[in-house]
Coordinates of C-alpha atoms and ligand atoms in Angstrom, one line a residue:
M191 CA 26.1 75.7 26.0
C192 CA 27.7 77.2 29.2
G193 CA 30.6 76.3 30.9
I194 CA 31.4 74.4 34.2
V195 CA 34.3 74.3 36.1
A196 CA 35.2 73.5 40.2
Y197 CA 38.5 72.7 42.0
I198 CA 39.2 71.3 45.9
G199 CA 42.3 70.8 46.9
P200 CA 45.6 72.5 48.9
K201 CA 46.3 74.9 45.8
D202 CA 44.4 78.2 45.3
A203 CA 40.9 77.3 43.2
T204 CA 41.0 81.0 41.7
A205 CA 44.0 80.4 39.4
F206 CA 42.3 77.2 38.1
L207 CA 38.9 78.3 37.3
L208 CA 39.9 81.3 35.6
E209 CA 42.1 79.0 33.3
G210 CA 39.1 76.5 33.0
L211 CA 37.0 78.8 32.1
Q212 CA 38.9 80.1 29.7
R213 CA 39.0 77.4 28.0
L214 CA 36.0 76.7 27.8
E215 CA 34.5 79.9 26.7
Y216 CA 33.9 78.4 23.3
R217 CA 30.8 77.1 24.9
G218 CA 29.0 80.8 26.0
Y219 CA 30.4 83.8 26.6
D220 CA 28.4 86.6 27.3
S221 CA 29.0 86.6 31.1
A222 CA 31.4 84.5 33.7
G223 CA 31.6 84.3 37.6
I224 CA 33.3 82.5 39.9
A225 CA 32.5 81.3 44.1
V226 CA 35.6 80.4 46.2
T227 CA 35.7 79.4 49.9
G228 CA 38.4 78.7 52.3
K229 CA 39.1 76.5 55.0
T230 CA 37.3 78.6 57.3
G231 CA 34.1 78.9 55.3
G232 CA 32.5 82.0 53.9
L233 CA 32.0 82.4 50.1
K234 CA 33.5 85.2 47.7
V235 CA 32.0 85.9 44.3
C236 CA 32.9 87.7 42.1
K237 CA 30.6 87.8 38.7
T238 CA 30.6 89.7 35.4
K239 CA 28.7 90.4 32.1
G240 CA 31.2 89.9 29.2
R241 CA 34.2 87.6 28.9
V242 CA 36.4 85.8 30.8
A243 CA 39.4 88.0 30.4
D244 CA 36.6 90.7 31.9
L245 CA 35.9 88.8 34.9
A246 CA 39.9 88.1 35.4
A247 CA 40.3 91.8 35.4
A248 CA 37.4 92.2 37.8
V249 CA 38.8 89.7 40.1
P250 CA 40.4 91.3 43.4
A251 CA 43.9 90.4 44.1
R252 CA 43.3 88.5 47.7
F253 CA 40.5 86.6 45.8
K254 CA 41.4 83.2 47.1
G255 CA 40.0 80.0 48.3
A256 CA 40.5 76.0 48.1
T257 CA 37.1 75.2 47.0
G258 CA 35.5 77.1 44.4
I259 CA 33.0 76.9 41.4
G260 CA 32.7 79.1 38.1
H261 CA 30.7 79.4 35.0
T262 CA 30.6 80.9 31.3
R263 CA 27.3 81.6 30.6
W264 CA 24.9 81.5 27.4
A265 CA 21.8 83.2 28.2
T266 CA 19.0 81.3 27.8
H267 CA 16.9 83.3 31.1
G268 CA 17.5 86.7 31.4
V269 CA 19.5 88.9 29.5
P270 CA 23.5 88.8 29.8
S271 CA 24.1 90.8 32.8
D272 CA 26.4 90.7 36.5
A273 CA 23.1 90.0 38.1
N274 CA 22.2 87.3 35.6
A275 CA 25.7 85.9 35.4
H276 CA 26.1 82.8 37.6
P277 CA 27.3 81.6 40.4
H278 CA 23.4 82.2 42.5
L279 CA 23.1 82.6 45.9
D280 CA 20.5 82.0 48.6
N281 CA 19.3 84.6 50.8
A282 CA 21.8 83.9 53.6
E283 CA 24.9 84.0 50.9
R284 CA 25.6 80.5 52.3
I285 CA 25.0 78.5 49.1
A286 CA 26.4 79.0 45.5
V287 CA 25.3 77.3 42.3
V288 CA 26.7 77.0 38.8
H289 CA 23.9 75.5 36.4
N290 CA 23.8 74.4 32.9
G291 CA 20.5 73.4 31.2
I292 CA 17.0 74.6 31.5
I293 CA 14.6 73.9 34.9
E294 CA 11.5 73.9 33.3
N295 CA 9.7 74.4 36.3
A296 CA 10.8 77.7 37.3
E297 CA 8.4 79.5 37.3
E298 CA 6.5 77.6 39.8
L299 CA 9.4 76.8 41.8
R300 CA 10.1 81.0 42.2
A301 CA 6.7 81.6 43.1
K302 CA 6.5 79.1 46.0
L303 CA 10.2 79.9 47.2
S304 CA 9.3 83.8 47.2
A305 CA 6.2 83.0 49.2
D306 CA 8.4 81.4 51.8
G307 CA 11.0 84.5 51.7
A308 CA 13.6 83.8 49.1
V309 CA 14.5 86.8 47.6
F310 CA 15.5 87.0 43.9
R311 CA 18.4 88.8 42.4
S312 CA 18.2 87.9 39.0
E313 CA 15.7 86.7 36.1
T314 CA 17.7 83.4 36.2
D315 CA 15.9 79.8 36.3
T316 CA 19.2 78.8 37.9
E317 CA 18.6 81.1 41.4
T318 CA 15.9 79.0 42.0
L319 CA 18.2 76.3 42.6
S320 CA 20.3 77.7 45.4
H321 CA 17.0 78.7 47.1
L322 CA 15.6 75.3 47.1
I323 CA 18.7 73.9 48.1
A324 CA 18.9 76.3 51.3
A325 CA 15.5 75.3 52.1
H326 CA 16.8 72.0 52.2
L327 CA 20.0 72.9 54.5
G328 CA 18.8 72.0 58.4
E329 CA 20.5 71.6 61.2
G330 CA 23.9 69.8 60.4
T331 CA 22.4 68.2 56.9
D332 CA 24.9 67.2 54.8
L333 CA 25.2 69.5 51.5
E334 CA 25.0 66.2 49.3
D335 CA 21.6 65.4 51.1
A336 CA 20.1 69.0 51.1
V337 CA 21.1 69.1 46.9
R338 CA 19.6 65.4 46.3
S339 CA 16.3 66.4 48.1
A340 CA 16.4 69.3 46.1
L341 CA 16.6 67.9 42.9
K342 CA 13.5 65.7 43.4
K343 CA 11.7 69.0 43.1
V344 CA 13.1 70.2 40.0
V345 CA 12.0 69.4 36.3
G346 CA 14.2 70.1 33.7
T347 CA 17.9 69.6 32.8
Y348 CA 20.9 70.6 34.2
G349 CA 24.9 69.9 35.2
I350 CA 24.9 71.7 38.4
A351 CA 28.1 72.4 40.7
V352 CA 27.4 73.6 44.3
L353 CA 28.8 75.3 47.1
D354 CA 28.3 75.5 50.6
A355 CA 29.7 78.1 52.5
T356 CA 29.7 76.0 55.8
Q357 CA 31.0 72.5 54.3
P358 CA 34.2 73.9 52.6
D359 CA 35.9 70.7 52.2
R360 CA 33.1 69.3 49.5
I361 CA 31.6 70.5 46.1
V362 CA 28.6 68.6 45.1
V363 CA 27.7 68.2 41.6
A364 CA 24.7 66.2 39.6
R365 CA 24.0 65.9 35.9
N366 CA 20.2 65.3 33.9
G367 CA 20.9 66.2 30.4
S368 CA 23.9 68.3 31.0
P369 CA 27.5 66.6 31.3
I370 CA 29.7 66.4 34.2
V371 CA 33.2 65.0 34.4
L372 CA 35.3 65.1 37.7
G373 CA 39.1 65.1 37.2
L374 CA 41.0 63.1 39.7
G375 CA 44.5 64.8 40.8
E376 CA 47.0 64.1 43.6
K377 CA 45.1 65.1 46.8
E378 CA 43.0 67.5 44.3
M379 CA 39.9 67.3 42.9
F380 CA 38.5 69.1 39.8
V381 CA 35.1 69.3 38.1
A382 CA 34.3 70.1 34.6
S383 CA 31.6 70.2 31.9
D384 CA 33.8 69.3 29.0
V385 CA 37.0 67.7 29.5
A386 CA 38.6 70.8 27.7
A387 CA 39.2 72.6 30.8
L388 CA 40.7 69.6 32.7
V389 CA 43.6 67.9 30.5
R390 CA 46.2 70.0 31.5
Y391 CA 45.3 68.7 35.2
T392 CA 44.5 65.3 34.8
R393 CA 44.1 62.7 32.1
Q394 CA 42.0 60.0 34.6
V395 CA 38.3 61.3 34.3
V396 CA 34.9 60.0 35.6
H397 CA 31.8 61.2 33.6
L398 CA 28.8 61.1 35.7
E399 CA 25.7 59.7 34.3
D400 CA 22.2 61.4 34.0
G401 CA 20.5 61.3 37.5
E402 CA 23.4 60.9 39.3
L403 CA 25.3 62.9 41.7
A404 CA 29.1 63.1 43.3
V405 CA 30.1 64.2 46.3
V406 CA 34.0 65.7 45.4
K407 CA 36.4 66.1 48.0
A408 CA 40.2 66.3 48.1
D409 CA 40.9 63.3 48.5
G410 CA 38.5 61.6 46.1
F411 CA 34.6 61.0 45.3
R412 CA 31.3 59.3 45.8
T413 CA 29.0 58.9 43.3
F414 CA 25.3 58.2 44.0
T415 CA 21.5 58.0 42.5
E416 CA 18.7 60.6 43.5
D417 CA 17.3 57.8 45.6
A418 CA 20.6 57.7 47.8
R419 CA 22.2 54.3 46.1
T420 CA 25.9 54.8 46.1
V421 CA 27.0 53.9 42.4
T422 CA 30.8 53.2 41.7
R423 CA 32.3 54.8 38.3
Q424 CA 35.5 53.4 37.0
P425 CA 37.5 56.3 36.0
S426 CA 38.7 56.7 32.3
T427 CA 42.0 57.9 30.7
V428 CA 41.5 60.7 28.3
D429 CA 43.3 60.0 25.2
W430 CA 43.4 63.3 23.2
E431 CA 47.1 65.2 23.3
I432 CA 47.0 68.6 25.5
D433 CA 47.8 70.0 22.1
S434 CA 44.2 68.8 20.9
Y435 CA 42.8 72.1 22.4
D436 CA 45.5 75.1 22.0
T437 CA 45.9 77.0 18.6
A438 CA 48.9 75.5 18.5
G439 CA 50.3 78.7 16.7
H440 CA 47.4 79.7 14.9
E441 CA 46.0 82.7 14.7
H442 CA 42.1 81.3 15.8
Y443 CA 40.9 77.7 16.3
L444 CA 39.1 77.8 13.4
H445 CA 42.5 78.3 11.1
K446 CA 43.9 75.6 12.9
E447 CA 41.0 73.2 12.3
I448 CA 40.6 74.0 8.6
H449 CA 44.3 73.0 8.6
E450 CA 43.8 70.1 10.5
Q451 CA 41.7 68.1 7.7
P452 CA 44.3 66.6 6.3
A453 CA 45.3 64.3 9.1
S454 CA 41.5 64.2 10.5
V455 CA 40.4 62.8 7.4
E456 CA 43.1 60.1 8.1
R457 CA 41.8 59.2 11.3
T458 CA 38.4 59.2 10.3
L459 CA 38.7 56.5 7.3
G460 CA 41.9 55.0 9.5
G461 CA 41.8 51.1 9.6
R462 CA 38.0 51.0 7.9
L463 CA 38.7 50.7 4.2
D464 CA 38.7 47.2 2.9
E465 CA 40.7 47.2 -0.2
R466 CA 40.2 43.0 -0.5
F467 CA 36.6 43.6 -1.0
S468 CA 36.6 47.2 -2.4
T469 CA 34.5 47.9 0.6
A470 CA 34.3 49.7 4.3
H471 CA 34.5 48.1 7.7
L472 CA 32.6 49.8 10.1
G473 CA 32.6 48.3 13.6
G474 CA 30.2 49.8 15.5
L475 CA 27.0 49.2 13.5
N476 CA 26.1 46.6 15.5
L477 CA 23.7 45.4 12.1
D478 CA 25.1 42.3 10.4
A479 CA 24.5 42.5 6.5
R480 CA 21.2 40.6 6.7
E481 CA 19.9 42.9 8.8
L482 CA 21.5 46.1 6.5
R483 CA 19.6 44.2 3.5
E484 CA 16.5 44.7 5.5
I485 CA 16.5 48.5 5.3
R486 CA 14.6 49.9 2.8
R487 CA 15.4 53.9 3.8
V488 CA 17.5 55.8 5.8
K489 CA 16.7 58.9 7.7
I490 CA 19.7 61.3 8.6
L491 CA 18.5 63.9 11.5
G492 CA 21.1 66.5 13.2
C493 CA 21.0 70.6 13.3
G494 CA 23.0 73.4 11.4
S495 CA 26.3 72.0 9.8
A496 CA 25.5 68.9 11.0
Y497 CA 22.1 68.6 8.7
Y498 CA 24.1 69.7 5.9
A499 CA 26.5 67.2 6.1
G500 CA 23.8 64.7 6.7
E501 CA 21.8 66.4 3.3
M502 CA 25.6 65.2 1.3
G503 CA 25.3 61.6 3.4
A504 CA 22.0 61.1 2.1
Q505 CA 23.2 62.0 -1.6
L506 CA 26.1 59.3 -1.3
I507 CA 23.9 56.5 0.2
E508 CA 21.1 57.0 -2.7
E509 CA 24.0 56.9 -5.5
L510 CA 25.9 54.4 -4.0
A511 CA 23.4 51.9 -2.2
R512 CA 20.3 52.9 -4.1
I513 CA 18.3 53.2 -0.8
P514 CA 16.2 56.3 -0.3
A515 CA 17.6 58.2 1.9
H516 CA 16.6 61.7 3.1
S517 CA 18.3 64.6 5.7
E518 CA 15.7 66.5 7.7
P519 CA 16.8 69.6 10.2
A520 CA 16.4 67.1 14.0
S521 CA 14.5 70.1 15.5
E522 CA 11.7 69.9 13.0
F523 CA 11.6 66.1 13.3
R524 CA 10.8 65.7 16.7
Y525 CA 8.0 68.0 16.9
R526 CA 6.0 66.7 14.0
N527 CA 5.0 63.6 15.7
P528 CA 6.9 61.3 12.7
V529 CA 5.6 58.1 11.6
I530 CA 8.9 55.7 12.5
E531 CA 9.2 52.8 10.4
A532 CA 10.5 49.6 11.2
D533 CA 12.8 49.3 8.2
T534 CA 13.5 53.0 8.2
L535 CA 17.5 53.2 9.5
Y536 CA 17.7 56.4 11.6
I537 CA 21.2 58.3 11.7
A538 CA 21.2 60.8 14.6
V539 CA 24.1 63.4 13.1
S540 CA 26.3 65.6 15.9
Q541 CA 29.7 67.0 16.5
S542 CA 29.2 67.6 20.5
G543 CA 26.8 64.9 20.9
E544 CA 25.3 67.5 23.2
T545 CA 23.0 69.4 20.8
Y546 CA 20.0 69.0 22.2
D547 CA 17.3 68.7 19.6
T548 CA 19.4 65.9 17.8
L549 CA 19.1 64.0 21.5
A550 CA 15.5 64.4 21.6
A551 CA 14.6 63.3 18.3
V552 CA 16.6 60.0 19.1
Q553 CA 14.6 59.8 22.2
E554 CA 11.4 59.8 20.2
I555 CA 12.5 57.4 17.4
K556 CA 13.8 55.1 20.2
R557 CA 10.1 55.2 22.5
K558 CA 8.5 54.5 19.2
G559 CA 11.0 51.4 18.7
G560 CA 12.8 52.7 15.6
R561 CA 16.6 52.0 15.5
V562 CA 19.2 54.5 15.4
L563 CA 23.1 54.9 14.6
G564 CA 24.8 58.1 15.4
V565 CA 27.8 59.9 13.6
V566 CA 29.3 61.3 16.6
N567 CA 32.9 63.2 17.2
T568 CA 32.6 62.8 21.1
V569 CA 33.2 59.6 22.5
G570 CA 30.7 58.9 25.2
S571 CA 28.6 61.9 24.3
A572 CA 24.7 61.8 25.3
I573 CA 23.7 61.0 21.6
A574 CA 26.7 58.4 21.0
R575 CA 25.3 56.7 24.4
E576 CA 21.7 56.9 23.5
C577 CA 22.1 55.2 20.2
D578 CA 21.9 51.7 19.3
G579 CA 25.5 52.4 17.6
G580 CA 27.3 53.9 15.4
I581 CA 30.4 55.7 13.8
Y582 CA 32.6 57.5 15.6
L583 CA 34.6 60.4 13.8
H584 CA 38.0 60.8 15.6
A585 CA 38.5 64.5 14.3
G586 CA 39.4 65.5 17.4
P587 CA 38.8 68.1 19.4
E588 CA 36.5 70.8 17.5
I589 CA 37.0 74.2 19.9
S590 CA 35.7 76.9 16.8
V591 CA 32.1 77.7 17.4
A592 CA 32.0 77.2 13.2
S593 CA 32.1 73.5 12.5
T594 CA 34.7 72.2 9.9
K595 CA 37.2 69.7 10.5
A596 CA 33.9 67.2 11.6
F597 CA 32.0 68.6 9.1
T598 CA 34.4 66.8 6.7
S599 CA 34.5 64.0 9.0
T600 CA 30.9 63.6 8.9
V601 CA 30.4 63.5 5.4
I602 CA 33.8 61.0 5.1
A603 CA 31.9 59.0 7.6
F604 CA 28.8 58.9 5.3
A605 CA 31.0 57.7 2.1
L606 CA 32.2 54.7 4.1
L607 CA 28.8 53.7 5.3
A608 CA 27.4 54.2 1.8
L609 CA 30.4 52.2 0.2
H610 CA 29.6 49.6 2.9
F611 CA 26.0 49.6 2.0
G612 CA 26.8 49.7 -1.5
R613 CA 28.6 46.6 -1.3
I614 CA 26.2 44.5 0.3
H615 CA 23.6 46.0 -2.3
D616 CA 24.3 46.3 -6.2
L617 CA 27.3 48.7 -6.0
S618 CA 30.3 46.7 -8.0
P619 CA 33.3 45.7 -7.5
A620 CA 35.1 48.1 -9.6
D621 CA 33.0 51.4 -8.4
G622 CA 34.1 50.4 -4.9
R623 CA 37.4 50.1 -5.7
R624 CA 37.0 53.8 -7.4
I625 CA 35.4 55.0 -4.2
V626 CA 38.3 53.3 -2.1
A627 CA 40.7 55.0 -4.1
G628 CA 39.3 58.6 -3.9
L629 CA 38.9 58.1 0.0
K630 CA 42.4 58.0 -0.1
A631 CA 43.4 60.4 -2.4
L632 CA 41.1 62.9 -0.3
P633 CA 43.6 64.1 2.4
G634 CA 46.7 64.8 -0.4
Q635 CA 43.6 66.9 -2.5
I636 CA 42.7 69.0 0.8
R637 CA 45.9 70.1 1.3
E638 CA 46.6 71.0 -2.3
I639 CA 43.4 73.0 -1.9
L640 CA 44.7 74.4 1.5
A641 CA 48.0 75.7 -0.1
E642 CA 45.8 78.2 -2.8
E643 CA 45.0 79.8 1.0
E644 CA 46.6 83.1 0.0
K645 CA 44.3 83.3 -3.5
I646 CA 41.0 83.0 -1.1
A647 CA 42.2 85.1 1.2
A648 CA 42.6 87.9 -0.7
L649 CA 39.1 87.2 -3.0
A650 CA 37.6 86.9 0.6
A651 CA 38.8 90.3 1.9
E652 CA 37.3 91.5 -1.8
Y653 CA 33.8 90.1 -1.8
A654 CA 33.3 90.7 1.8
K655 CA 33.0 94.4 0.9
H656 CA 29.6 93.5 -0.2
E657 CA 26.4 92.9 2.4
G658 CA 25.4 89.7 1.0
M659 CA 26.1 86.8 -1.1
M660 CA 24.3 84.3 -3.4
F661 CA 25.7 80.6 -2.9
I662 CA 24.3 77.9 -5.8
G663 CA 24.9 74.3 -6.8
R664 CA 23.0 71.7 -8.6
V665 CA 22.0 68.3 -6.9
R666 CA 25.5 67.2 -5.2
G667 CA 26.7 70.9 -4.9
F668 CA 23.8 72.3 -3.3
P669 CA 24.5 71.1 0.2
V670 CA 27.9 72.4 -0.2
A671 CA 26.2 76.1 -1.4
R672 CA 24.1 75.5 2.1
E673 CA 26.8 74.9 4.1
G674 CA 29.1 77.7 2.5
A675 CA 26.5 80.2 2.8
Q676 CA 25.8 78.9 6.7
K677 CA 29.9 79.1 7.6
L678 CA 30.1 82.2 5.9
K679 CA 27.2 84.2 7.7
E680 CA 27.6 82.6 11.3
I681 CA 30.8 83.7 11.5
S682 CA 31.3 87.3 9.2
Y683 CA 27.5 88.1 9.3
V684 CA 27.9 88.6 5.7
H685 CA 23.9 87.7 4.7
A686 CA 24.5 84.6 2.5
E687 CA 21.5 83.0 1.0
A688 CA 22.2 79.2 -0.6
Y689 CA 19.8 78.0 -3.8
P690 CA 19.8 75.2 -6.1
A691 CA 20.9 76.4 -9.3
S692 CA 18.4 75.5 -10.8
E693 CA 16.0 77.1 -8.8
L694 CA 17.7 80.7 -9.5
K695 CA 15.6 81.9 -12.5
H696 CA 12.2 80.7 -10.2
G697 CA 12.9 83.9 -8.3
P698 CA 16.0 84.9 -6.3
L699 CA 17.3 85.6 -10.0
A700 CA 15.4 89.4 -9.2
L701 CA 18.1 89.5 -6.7
I702 CA 20.9 89.5 -9.1
N703 CA 23.0 92.5 -9.5
P704 CA 26.8 94.0 -9.2
D705 CA 26.1 94.1 -5.4
L706 CA 25.3 91.0 -5.0
P707 CA 28.0 88.3 -5.9
T708 CA 27.1 84.5 -6.6
V709 CA 29.5 81.9 -5.6
A710 CA 29.3 79.0 -8.0
L711 CA 29.9 75.5 -7.5
V712 CA 30.8 74.0 -11.0
P713 CA 32.1 70.5 -10.9
D714 CA 32.9 69.0 -14.3
D715 CA 30.2 66.4 -13.9
E716 CA 27.3 65.6 -15.6
L717 CA 25.6 68.6 -14.8
L718 CA 28.3 71.2 -16.3
D719 CA 26.5 72.5 -19.1
K720 CA 23.4 73.4 -17.2
N721 CA 25.8 75.3 -14.5
L722 CA 27.4 77.0 -17.3
T723 CA 23.9 78.2 -18.5
T724 CA 23.3 79.4 -14.8
L725 CA 26.4 80.9 -14.8
G726 CA 25.1 82.8 -18.4
E727 CA 22.1 84.1 -17.1
I728 CA 24.0 85.2 -13.8
K729 CA 26.3 87.4 -16.2
A730 CA 23.1 88.6 -18.3
R731 CA 21.9 90.7 -15.2
A732 CA 25.6 92.0 -14.1
G733 CA 26.5 89.9 -11.4
R734 CA 29.7 89.0 -10.2
V735 CA 30.4 85.4 -10.0
L736 CA 33.2 83.6 -8.0
A737 CA 33.6 80.1 -9.2
V738 CA 34.6 76.8 -7.3
A739 CA 35.6 74.4 -10.1
H740 CA 37.6 71.7 -11.7
R741 CA 40.5 72.7 -13.4
E742 CA 38.7 71.2 -16.9
V743 CA 35.9 74.0 -17.0
D744 CA 36.1 76.6 -18.9
T745 CA 35.5 79.4 -16.5
K746 CA 35.3 82.6 -18.8
L747 CA 31.6 83.6 -17.7
A748 CA 33.3 83.9 -13.6
D749 CA 35.2 86.8 -12.7
H750 CA 37.7 84.7 -10.3
T751 CA 37.9 81.2 -10.5
V752 CA 39.7 78.7 -7.4
V753 CA 40.3 75.8 -8.4
V754 CA 39.6 72.2 -6.6
P755 CA 41.3 69.1 -8.0
R756 CA 38.9 66.4 -9.0
S757 CA 37.3 63.6 -6.7
E758 CA 35.0 61.0 -7.7
P759 CA 32.1 62.6 -9.1
E760 CA 30.2 61.0 -5.5
L761 CA 33.1 62.8 -3.1
D762 CA 33.7 66.1 -5.1
P763 CA 31.6 67.9 -2.9
L764 CA 33.9 67.0 0.1
L765 CA 36.8 68.8 -1.7
L766 CA 34.4 71.9 -3.4
N767 CA 33.3 72.7 0.4
I768 CA 37.2 73.1 1.6
P769 CA 37.8 76.3 -0.1
L770 CA 34.4 77.9 1.1
Q771 CA 35.5 77.5 4.9
L772 CA 38.7 79.8 3.8
L773 CA 36.3 82.2 1.9
A774 CA 34.2 82.5 5.0
Y775 CA 37.5 82.4 7.4
Y776 CA 39.3 85.1 5.6
A777 CA 35.9 87.3 5.1
A778 CA 35.1 87.4 8.9
V779 CA 39.0 88.1 9.0
A780 CA 39.1 91.1 6.8
L781 CA 35.7 92.7 8.9
G782 CA 37.6 92.0 12.2
R783 CA 34.7 89.6 13.4
D784 CA 35.4 87.6 16.7
V785 CA 36.1 83.9 14.4
D786 CA 36.0 81.5 17.0
K787 CA 33.0 83.0 19.5
P788 CA 30.6 84.8 16.8
R789 CA 28.0 86.6 18.5
N790 CA 25.2 85.4 20.0
L791 CA 26.1 81.8 19.5
A792 CA 27.6 79.0 21.5
K793 CA 29.5 75.6 20.6
S794 CA 26.5 73.5 21.8
V795 CA 23.2 73.9 21.5
T796 CA 22.2 72.0 24.4
V797 CA 18.9 73.5 25.1
E798 CA 15.7 73.6 22.9
Ligands
LIG1006 C1 28.5 75.0 12.6 O1 29.3 75.8 11.8 C2 27.5 75.1 13.7 N1 27.7 75.9 14.6 C3 26.2 74.7 13.6 O2 25.4 74.7 13.1 C4 26.7 73.0 14.5 O3 26.7 72.5 13.5 C5 24.9 72.6 15.1 O4 24.4 73.5 16.0 C6 24.9 71.6 15.4 O5 26.2 70.8 16.6 P1 26.4 69.5 16.7 O6 26.9 68.9 15.8 O7 27.6 69.4 18.2 O8 25.0 68.9 17.2

């Protein structure tokens, strides 16, 4: 939810810190700061409310150092302000700390440290760490020992990087619930909370595990546990291209990610379709056919768009495998003392693999003996590691706060799972073949929809003039409506409400008037007549309608229509969703919004 970077080596740390922070800004963007120290010690700190660009403008020309740490923030404790921006210091301005996560016993620590003379200059939980570490630094104490001892008194989640003005040859980092990655260079080392900040400098990385610390020096690093036991961590190679982290000529990451979908869908499907047996191969499930047959129910958990993708997944599993399936917000599930059943398969969905509510739900299920699969984009992320098996999306890095390509790939992963499940149960070979062919056709069909971009952009500019919009769909179409409404409000700030089309007349029809247009999902399926009746009811109340429909549908009741190619009925939701991504994008552009970094949000929600 916030971003951390650090550098130690022969070069000027400031340049890397600012560039790295700019790359991590999508994780939090209400304030930013850096601290550096030179070979002779002494700390220089610069921090400011606002974006990384504001920080870069505020950094004085002679702000240089060979060792440094930096942070971009998404506020949890205290408003966005210069004082609350990281790094945070101790009284003597010797220790500087940047932190992602939440210190749960911060109030208790603050009271004790204040009583011992610590003077707090911010409202943050993080500042307790700088004072606490300073309190453990005796004469000649190594920074790593002080950090290790201090963290024993901390309850909560953290990824931290710590600088000591008197030990400029090292940075100490620690991880507990919030990622920390070390980047290995030639006589230089990098640290970040996300590889996105590192890939321009090195592909060799080491991911810290929870409960681990590292002392990082220019010529290497040492990892150890909180009880000072040395652990050996082998570097791995980041396999995404540098281009994956750039806008590659697009005006926004969101635009790029929407347009990447034909390729990202191909990657999600890659090597997983079995045409001979009309099924799917999913190597990472760690469940054999017999174990899968014993599953009586599927419960899908995720937050926000991941939850809506899970709703589409549940529909696919019920239709293709005839196993009862249901999606629930992970954030609600974990607080209601859920009954965990041995014959239920739990599936956690997350693009980032870091969402705290989803991770906590997985941990709760596992604590009660349940079996959890992950549908995750980020390889090696906390949720992926916590699950018993699962499906990686291979959608590529998703930088824009609004999820698009990962959403689509999640639904594809569920289609594969449903096909696999279905063919173990009663899905006929003919139906299996139909789904396999439908999946293979999707990339081309998405390209066809993207070719309608100009038309959708013009419609978006017109519809964005309204204060709100209604999104409706029936059964398979309802999760599409929910995701469409979510995307619109998230990036354009236009109020949007999603309803099952069947429910409109039970209340929200009262809202319909010429100023509240409706986006209606109208596939040419078995519910077409019902959907057309609903459109008639809206038109009778002078409501405007933008229909997203198949070519075969007579949409004379709609004011405007966006046509999508037809797939198999079970897969149609995937295609119906694509125009809604473009609609939200162009509505946000027309309204001059900060498309990739919408207000109040951040890409990964790593706090409760
Ligand atoms: C999607 O557009 C949103 N930004 C948000 O709802 C997101 O899907 C949610 O926070 C879950 O994130 P995750 O997939 O990384 O767990």
